[in-house]
Amino acid sequence: MNVLTKKWDTKQQIKWIVILLAVLVAIEVINLFSGRMLNQLGNIPRYVPGLKGIILGPFIHGSLQHFLSNLIPVAIFTYLMLQYGLRRYLLVSLWIIILGGILVWLFGRSASHIGASGLIYGYFGYLVLAGFLSKSFKLLIISLLVAFFYGGLIFGVMPTSPFVSWESHLFGFAAGLIAAKLWAKPK
């Protein structure tokens, strides 16, 4: 049994989250001390050099406040996603980053779209729908709790501020829903 398919206990899941957060903090520190130079690596719609931002954009934040506002939801949703297993977590994460990023690149406003919120919204969409589709009591409870505690996120898919990438929220959420439809049921 390899690391992707074996069941992880809570200690291993927490260790994964700590490593993920350490990587995000390291990127934020580099970005902070470089005068936000990494922000140019964001997803810039319909601009060919901006394609690299599809992959890099979710790991870069525009300010310390922006970074901190994404840190806790990334940790919580990562833990909840890991209840589906590491393989599913990685598959869904990559799907959300790529599909959501491509949709932002194709249809987003001309701006540098950065931040983990598109991934957060993707996890939100996946977690809300996947528990219902999985027919697992534990995963259904996770869906209900996520919908109850984070249901207000749904309003973030609408344009509210010129400096918030609602497109990342919308397309990340859609990518998460599609991922749930594709992979929520156990094999």
CSV table of C-alpha atoms in Angstrom, one decimal:
chain,number,residue,atom,x,y,z
A,1,MET,CA,0.0,0.0,0.0
A,2,ASN,CA,1.5,3.3,-1.0
A,3,VAL,CA,1.2,6.7,0.7
A,4,LEU,CA,-1.5,7.9,-1.6
A,5,THR,CA,-3.9,5.1,-1.0
A,6,LYS,CA,-3.4,4.2,2.7
A,7,LYS,CA,-5.7,5.7,5.3
A,8,TRP,CA,-4.0,8.5,7.3
A,9,ASP,CA,-4.6,9.1,10.9
A,10,THR,CA,-5.3,12.5,12.4
A,11,LYS,CA,-1.6,13.0,13.4
A,12,GLN,CA,-0.5,12.4,9.8
A,13,GLN,CA,-3.2,14.7,8.5
A,14,ILE,CA,-2.1,17.5,10.9
A,15,LYS,CA,1.5,17.0,9.9
A,16,TRP,CA,0.5,17.4,6.2
A,17,ILE,CA,-1.4,20.6,7.1
A,18,VAL,CA,1.6,22.0,9.0
A,19,ILE,CA,3.9,21.3,6.1
A,20,LEU,CA,1.5,23.0,3.7
A,21,LEU,CA,1.1,26.0,5.9
A,22,ALA,CA,4.9,26.3,6.3
A,23,VAL,CA,5.3,26.3,2.5
A,24,LEU,CA,2.6,29.0,2.2
A,25,VAL,CA,4.3,31.1,5.0
A,26,ALA,CA,7.7,30.7,3.3
A,27,ILE,CA,6.3,32.0,0.0
A,28,GLU,CA,4.6,34.9,1.8
A,29,VAL,CA,7.8,35.8,3.6
A,30,ILE,CA,9.7,35.8,0.3
A,31,ASN,CA,7.0,37.9,-1.3
A,32,LEU,CA,6.9,40.3,1.6
A,33,PHE,CA,10.6,40.9,1.7
A,34,SER,CA,10.9,41.2,-2.1
A,35,GLY,CA,8.4,44.1,-2.1
A,36,ARG,CA,5.6,41.8,-3.5
A,37,MET,CA,7.7,40.9,-6.6
A,38,LEU,CA,6.0,37.5,-6.8
A,39,ASN,CA,2.6,39.2,-7.4
A,40,GLN,CA,3.6,39.5,-11.1
A,41,LEU,CA,3.3,35.7,-11.3
A,42,GLY,CA,-0.5,35.9,-11.0
A,43,ASN,CA,-3.1,34.7,-13.4
A,44,ILE,CA,-3.5,37.5,-16.0
A,45,PRO,CA,-6.5,36.7,-18.3
A,46,ARG,CA,-5.9,36.3,-22.0
A,47,TYR,CA,-2.2,37.3,-21.6
A,48,VAL,CA,0.0,34.3,-22.7
A,49,PRO,CA,2.7,35.0,-20.1
A,50,GLY,CA,-0.1,35.1,-17.5
A,51,LEU,CA,-0.7,31.4,-18.0
A,52,LYS,CA,1.9,30.6,-15.4
A,53,GLY,CA,-0.4,32.2,-12.9
A,54,ILE,CA,-2.9,29.4,-13.3
A,55,ILE,CA,-0.6,27.2,-11.2
A,56,LEU,CA,1.4,29.9,-9.3
A,57,GLY,CA,-1.4,32.4,-8.5
A,58,PRO,CA,-3.1,30.5,-5.7
A,59,PHE,CA,0.1,30.5,-3.7
A,60,ILE,CA,0.8,34.2,-3.9
A,61,HIS,CA,-1.1,36.9,-1.9
A,62,GLY,CA,-1.4,40.7,-2.4
A,63,SER,CA,-0.9,41.6,1.3
A,64,LEU,CA,-0.3,40.2,4.7
A,65,GLN,CA,-4.0,40.6,5.5
A,66,HIS,CA,-5.0,38.8,2.3
A,67,PHE,CA,-2.6,36.0,3.2
A,68,LEU,CA,-3.9,35.7,6.8
A,69,SER,CA,-7.5,35.7,5.7
A,70,ASN,CA,-6.9,32.6,3.5
A,71,LEU,CA,-4.6,30.7,6.0
A,72,ILE,CA,-7.2,29.4,8.4
A,73,PRO,CA,-9.8,28.3,5.8
A,74,VAL,CA,-7.0,26.5,3.8
A,75,ALA,CA,-6.0,24.6,7.0
A,76,ILE,CA,-9.6,23.7,7.9
A,77,PHE,CA,-10.7,22.7,4.4
A,78,THR,CA,-7.5,20.8,3.9
A,79,TYR,CA,-8.2,18.8,7.0
A,80,LEU,CA,-11.8,18.1,5.8
A,81,MET,CA,-10.6,17.2,2.3
A,82,LEU,CA,-8.1,14.7,3.8
A,83,GLN,CA,-11.1,12.8,5.2
A,84,TYR,CA,-11.5,11.6,1.6
A,85,GLY,CA,-7.9,10.4,1.5
A,86,LEU,CA,-4.6,12.0,0.3
A,87,ARG,CA,-5.1,10.8,-3.3
A,88,ARG,CA,-8.5,12.4,-3.6
A,89,TYR,CA,-7.3,15.6,-1.8
A,90,LEU,CA,-4.4,15.9,-4.3
A,91,LEU,CA,-6.6,15.1,-7.3
A,92,VAL,CA,-9.3,17.6,-6.4
A,93,SER,CA,-6.8,20.3,-5.4
A,94,LEU,CA,-5.0,20.0,-8.8
A,95,TRP,CA,-8.4,19.9,-10.6
A,96,ILE,CA,-9.6,23.1,-8.9
A,97,ILE,CA,-6.3,24.9,-9.4
A,98,ILE,CA,-6.1,24.0,-13.1
A,99,LEU,CA,-9.8,24.2,-14.2
A,100,GLY,CA,-10.6,27.2,-12.0
A,101,GLY,CA,-7.4,28.9,-13.2
A,102,ILE,CA,-8.1,28.2,-16.9
A,103,LEU,CA,-11.6,29.6,-16.6
A,104,VAL,CA,-10.3,32.7,-14.9
A,105,TRP,CA,-7.7,33.1,-17.6
A,106,LEU,CA,-10.4,32.8,-20.3
A,107,PHE,CA,-13.2,34.8,-18.7
A,108,GLY,CA,-11.7,36.9,-15.9
A,109,ARG,CA,-11.2,40.7,-15.8
A,110,SER,CA,-7.9,42.0,-16.9
A,111,ALA,CA,-6.0,42.0,-13.6
A,112,SER,CA,-3.5,39.8,-11.8
A,113,HIS,CA,-5.6,37.2,-10.0
A,114,ILE,CA,-3.7,35.9,-7.0
A,115,GLY,CA,-4.5,34.2,-3.7
A,116,ALA,CA,-5.8,30.9,-2.4
A,117,SER,CA,-9.4,31.9,-2.2
A,118,GLY,CA,-10.2,30.2,-5.5
A,119,LEU,CA,-8.9,27.0,-4.1
A,120,ILE,CA,-10.9,27.6,-0.9
A,121,TYR,CA,-14.1,28.1,-2.8
A,122,GLY,CA,-13.3,24.9,-4.8
A,123,TYR,CA,-12.9,23.0,-1.6
A,124,PHE,CA,-16.2,24.5,-0.3
A,125,GLY,CA,-18.0,23.4,-3.4
A,126,TYR,CA,-16.6,19.9,-3.2
A,127,LEU,CA,-17.2,19.5,0.5
A,128,VAL,CA,-20.8,20.6,0.3
A,129,LEU,CA,-21.8,18.4,-2.6
A,130,ALA,CA,-19.5,15.4,-2.2
A,131,GLY,CA,-20.8,14.2,1.2
A,132,PHE,CA,-24.4,14.0,-0.2
A,133,LEU,CA,-23.1,12.1,-3.3
A,134,SER,CA,-20.8,9.7,-1.4
A,135,LYS,CA,-23.6,8.1,0.6
A,136,SER,CA,-21.2,8.0,3.6
A,137,PHE,CA,-22.7,9.2,6.9
A,138,LYS,CA,-19.4,10.8,8.1
A,139,LEU,CA,-18.9,12.7,4.8
A,140,LEU,CA,-22.6,13.8,4.8
A,141,ILE,CA,-22.1,15.3,8.3
A,142,ILE,CA,-19.0,17.1,7.0
A,143,SER,CA,-21.1,18.5,4.1
A,144,LEU,CA,-23.8,19.7,6.5
A,145,LEU,CA,-21.3,21.3,8.8
A,146,VAL,CA,-19.4,23.0,6.0
A,147,ALA,CA,-22.7,24.3,4.5
A,148,PHE,CA,-23.8,25.6,7.9
A,149,PHE,CA,-20.6,27.2,9.1
A,150,TYR,CA,-19.3,28.4,5.7
A,151,GLY,CA,-22.5,28.8,3.7
A,152,GLY,CA,-22.0,32.6,3.6
A,153,LEU,CA,-19.1,32.1,1.2
A,154,ILE,CA,-21.6,31.7,-1.6
A,155,PHE,CA,-22.0,35.4,-1.7
A,156,GLY,CA,-18.3,35.8,-2.6
A,157,VAL,CA,-19.0,34.5,-6.1
A,158,MET,CA,-20.6,37.8,-7.0
A,159,PRO,CA,-18.7,41.0,-7.8
A,160,THR,CA,-18.5,43.0,-4.6
A,161,SER,CA,-15.1,44.8,-4.8
A,162,PRO,CA,-12.9,45.8,-7.6
A,163,PHE,CA,-9.9,44.4,-5.7
A,164,VAL,CA,-11.4,40.9,-5.0
A,165,SER,CA,-11.2,38.2,-7.7
A,166,TRP,CA,-14.8,37.1,-7.5
A,167,GLU,CA,-14.0,35.2,-10.8
A,168,SER,CA,-11.5,33.0,-8.9
A,169,HIS,CA,-14.2,32.4,-6.3
A,170,LEU,CA,-16.9,31.6,-8.9
A,171,PHE,CA,-14.7,29.3,-11.1
A,172,GLY,CA,-13.1,27.6,-8.1
A,173,PHE,CA,-16.5,26.9,-6.7
A,174,ALA,CA,-17.7,25.5,-10.0
A,175,ALA,CA,-14.6,23.4,-10.4
A,176,GLY,CA,-15.2,22.0,-6.9
A,177,LEU,CA,-18.8,21.1,-7.7
A,178,ILE,CA,-17.6,19.3,-10.9
A,179,ALA,CA,-15.0,17.5,-9.0
A,180,ALA,CA,-17.6,16.3,-6.5
A,181,LYS,CA,-19.8,15.0,-9.3
A,182,LEU,CA,-16.8,13.2,-10.9
A,183,TRP,CA,-15.1,11.7,-7.8
A,184,ALA,CA,-17.3,11.9,-4.7
A,185,LYS,CA,-18.6,8.3,-4.8
A,186,PRO,CA,-16.1,5.6,-3.6
A,187,LYS,CA,-14.9,3.2,-6.2
